[in-house]
CSV table of C-alpha atoms in Angstrom, one decimal:
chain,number,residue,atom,x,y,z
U,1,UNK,CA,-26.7,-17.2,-14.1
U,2,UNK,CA,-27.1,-13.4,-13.4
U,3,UNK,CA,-26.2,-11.3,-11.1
U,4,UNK,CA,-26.6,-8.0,-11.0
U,5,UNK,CA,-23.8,-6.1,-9.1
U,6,UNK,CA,-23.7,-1.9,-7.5
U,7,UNK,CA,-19.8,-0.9,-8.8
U,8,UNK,CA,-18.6,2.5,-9.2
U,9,UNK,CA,-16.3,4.2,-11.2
U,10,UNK,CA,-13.0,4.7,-9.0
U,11,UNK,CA,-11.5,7.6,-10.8
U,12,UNK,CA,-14.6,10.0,-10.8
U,13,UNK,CA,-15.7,8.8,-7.0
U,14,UNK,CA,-12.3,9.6,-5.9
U,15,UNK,CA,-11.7,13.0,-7.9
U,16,UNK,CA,-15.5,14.2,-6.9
U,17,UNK,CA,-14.8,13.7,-3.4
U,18,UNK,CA,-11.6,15.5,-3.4
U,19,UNK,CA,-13.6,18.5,-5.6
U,20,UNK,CA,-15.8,19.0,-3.2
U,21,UNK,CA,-14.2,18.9,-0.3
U,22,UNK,CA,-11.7,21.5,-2.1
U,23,UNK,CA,-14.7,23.2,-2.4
U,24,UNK,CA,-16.3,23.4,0.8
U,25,UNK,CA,-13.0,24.4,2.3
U,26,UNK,CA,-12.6,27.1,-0.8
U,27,UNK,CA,-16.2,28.4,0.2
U,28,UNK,CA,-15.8,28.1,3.8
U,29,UNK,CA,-12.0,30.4,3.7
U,30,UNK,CA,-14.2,33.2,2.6
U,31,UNK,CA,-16.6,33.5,5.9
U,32,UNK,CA,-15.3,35.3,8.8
U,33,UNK,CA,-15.6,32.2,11.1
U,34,UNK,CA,-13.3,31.3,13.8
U,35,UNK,CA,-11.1,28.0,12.6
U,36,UNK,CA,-12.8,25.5,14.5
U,37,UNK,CA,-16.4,26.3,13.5
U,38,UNK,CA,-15.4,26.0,9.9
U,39,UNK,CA,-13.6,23.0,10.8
U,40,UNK,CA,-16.6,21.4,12.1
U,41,UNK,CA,-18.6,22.3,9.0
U,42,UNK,CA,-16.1,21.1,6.7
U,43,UNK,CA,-16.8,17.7,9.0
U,44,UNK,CA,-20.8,18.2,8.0
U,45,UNK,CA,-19.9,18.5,4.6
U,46,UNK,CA,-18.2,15.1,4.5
U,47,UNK,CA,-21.3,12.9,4.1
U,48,UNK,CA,-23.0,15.2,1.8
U,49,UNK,CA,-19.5,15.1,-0.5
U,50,UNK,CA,-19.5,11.5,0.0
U,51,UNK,CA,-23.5,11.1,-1.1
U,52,UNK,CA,-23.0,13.5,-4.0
U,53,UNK,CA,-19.9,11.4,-5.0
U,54,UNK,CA,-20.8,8.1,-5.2
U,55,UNK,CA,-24.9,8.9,-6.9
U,56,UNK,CA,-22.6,10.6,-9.6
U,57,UNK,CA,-20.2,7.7,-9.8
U,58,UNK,CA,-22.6,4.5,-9.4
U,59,UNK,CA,-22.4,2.5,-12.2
U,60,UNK,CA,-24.5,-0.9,-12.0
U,61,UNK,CA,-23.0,-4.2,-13.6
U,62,UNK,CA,-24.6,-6.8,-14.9
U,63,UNK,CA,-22.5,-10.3,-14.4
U,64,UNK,CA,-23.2,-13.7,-16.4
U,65,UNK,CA,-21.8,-16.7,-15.4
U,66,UNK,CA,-21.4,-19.4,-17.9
U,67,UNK,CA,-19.8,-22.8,-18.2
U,68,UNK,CA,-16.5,-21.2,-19.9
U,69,UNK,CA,-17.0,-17.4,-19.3
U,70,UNK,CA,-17.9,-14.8,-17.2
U,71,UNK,CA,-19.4,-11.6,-18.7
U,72,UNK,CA,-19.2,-7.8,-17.2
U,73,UNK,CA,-21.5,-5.3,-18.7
U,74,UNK,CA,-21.4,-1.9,-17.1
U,75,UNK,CA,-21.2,1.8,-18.1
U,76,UNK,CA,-21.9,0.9,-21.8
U,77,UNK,CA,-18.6,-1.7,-22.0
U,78,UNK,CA,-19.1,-5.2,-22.0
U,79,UNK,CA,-16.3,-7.6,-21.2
U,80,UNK,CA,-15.6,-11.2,-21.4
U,81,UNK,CA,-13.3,-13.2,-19.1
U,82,UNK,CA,-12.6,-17.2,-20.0
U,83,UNK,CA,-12.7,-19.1,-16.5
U,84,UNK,CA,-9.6,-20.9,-18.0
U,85,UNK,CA,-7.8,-17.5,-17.5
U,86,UNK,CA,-8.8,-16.6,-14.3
U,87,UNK,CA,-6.0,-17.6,-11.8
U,88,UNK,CA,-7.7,-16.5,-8.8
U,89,UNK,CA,-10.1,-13.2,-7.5
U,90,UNK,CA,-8.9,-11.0,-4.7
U,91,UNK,CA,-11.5,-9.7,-2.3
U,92,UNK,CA,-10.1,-6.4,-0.6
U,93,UNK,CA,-13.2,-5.7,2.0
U,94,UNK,CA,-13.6,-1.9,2.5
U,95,UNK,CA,-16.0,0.1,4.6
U,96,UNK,CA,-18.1,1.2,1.6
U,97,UNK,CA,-18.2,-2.1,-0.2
U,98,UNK,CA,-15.2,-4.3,-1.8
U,99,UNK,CA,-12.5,-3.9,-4.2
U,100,UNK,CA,-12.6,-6.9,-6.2
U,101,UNK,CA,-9.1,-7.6,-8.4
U,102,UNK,CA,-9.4,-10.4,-11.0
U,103,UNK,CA,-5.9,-11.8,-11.5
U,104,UNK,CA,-5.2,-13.7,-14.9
U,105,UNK,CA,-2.9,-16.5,-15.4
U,106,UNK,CA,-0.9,-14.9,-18.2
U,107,UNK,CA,0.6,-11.6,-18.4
U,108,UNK,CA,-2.7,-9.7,-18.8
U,109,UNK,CA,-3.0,-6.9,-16.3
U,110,UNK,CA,-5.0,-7.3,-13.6
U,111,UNK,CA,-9.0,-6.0,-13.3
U,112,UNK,CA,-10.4,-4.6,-10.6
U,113,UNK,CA,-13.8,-3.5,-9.7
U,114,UNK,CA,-15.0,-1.2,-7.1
U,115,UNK,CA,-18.5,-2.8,-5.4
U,116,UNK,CA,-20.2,0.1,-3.2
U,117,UNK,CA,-22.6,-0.8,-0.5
U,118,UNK,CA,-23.1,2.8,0.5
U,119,UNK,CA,-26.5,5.0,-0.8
U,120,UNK,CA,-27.8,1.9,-2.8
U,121,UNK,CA,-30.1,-1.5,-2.4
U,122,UNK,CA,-28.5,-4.8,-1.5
U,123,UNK,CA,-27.0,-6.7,-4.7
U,124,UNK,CA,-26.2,-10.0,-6.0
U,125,UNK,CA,-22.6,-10.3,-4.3
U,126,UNK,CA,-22.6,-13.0,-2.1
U,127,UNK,CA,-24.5,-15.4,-5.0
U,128,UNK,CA,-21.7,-13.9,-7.2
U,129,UNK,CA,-18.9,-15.1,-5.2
U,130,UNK,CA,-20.8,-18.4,-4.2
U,131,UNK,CA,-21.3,-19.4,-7.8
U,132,UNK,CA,-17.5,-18.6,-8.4
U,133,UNK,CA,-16.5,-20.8,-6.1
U,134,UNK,CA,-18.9,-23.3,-7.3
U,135,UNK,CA,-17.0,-22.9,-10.7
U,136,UNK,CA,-13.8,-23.8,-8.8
U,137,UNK,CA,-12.2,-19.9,-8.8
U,138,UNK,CA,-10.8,-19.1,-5.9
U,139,UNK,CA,-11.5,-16.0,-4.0
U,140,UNK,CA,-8.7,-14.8,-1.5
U,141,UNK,CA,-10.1,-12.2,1.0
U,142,UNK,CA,-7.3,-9.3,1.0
């Protein structure tokens, strides 16, 4: 089975969204505007930043499930988990999607993956977690 999945890349969401409201602020210190006006521009700049942020970061994955593995393709890198490895998925639910962190049964380090839900078309996540479960993987909501 497929399923195709809206992930982001955690590092550049996090570091554009810090940029720009750096930014903003930078820009903003050079008008002569009382505090609280550039305050509550700064606020209006939020969703814009956030917007800007997470089109630049969106990476979509593509997820295979098969009898023995699952495979992860996104941003050009493909990677392949053995179920038999798997000891269990942790679902940390956030306001813009979920921070999913595959743990492995031997001293591999864990994966996580950043789902977004914000700016983007419903995905495959809820047949993705289903089918896990079907394959007997448990998912612990964080």
């Amino acid at each position: 089975m497929t399923f195709q999945i809206n992930t982001l890349h955690r590092g550049r969401f996090i570091w554009i969204l810090l940029a720009g409201l750096f930014a903003a602020g930078f820009l903003l210190s050079f008008f002569d505007l009382q505090e609280i006006v550039k305050i509550i521009i700064l606020l209006f700049c939020i969703p814009i930043i956030l917007f800007v942020a997470v089109k630049i970061s969106f990476q979509s994955s593509t997820w295979k499930l098969t009898e023995q593995e699952i495979h992860i393709s996104r941003a050009g890198k493909d990677m392949i988990l053995p179920l038999t490895e798997i000891s269990y998925i942790k679902n940390h639910l956030r306001s813009g999607g979920n921070l999913l962190a595959i743990f492995f049964n031997n001293k591999r380090a864990t994966l996580r993956i950043w789902r977004n839900k914000l700016f983007v078309a419903a995905d495959d996540f809820e047949s993705l977690l289903a089918e896990l479960k079907s394959k007997e993987i448990a998912i612990v909501l964080g």
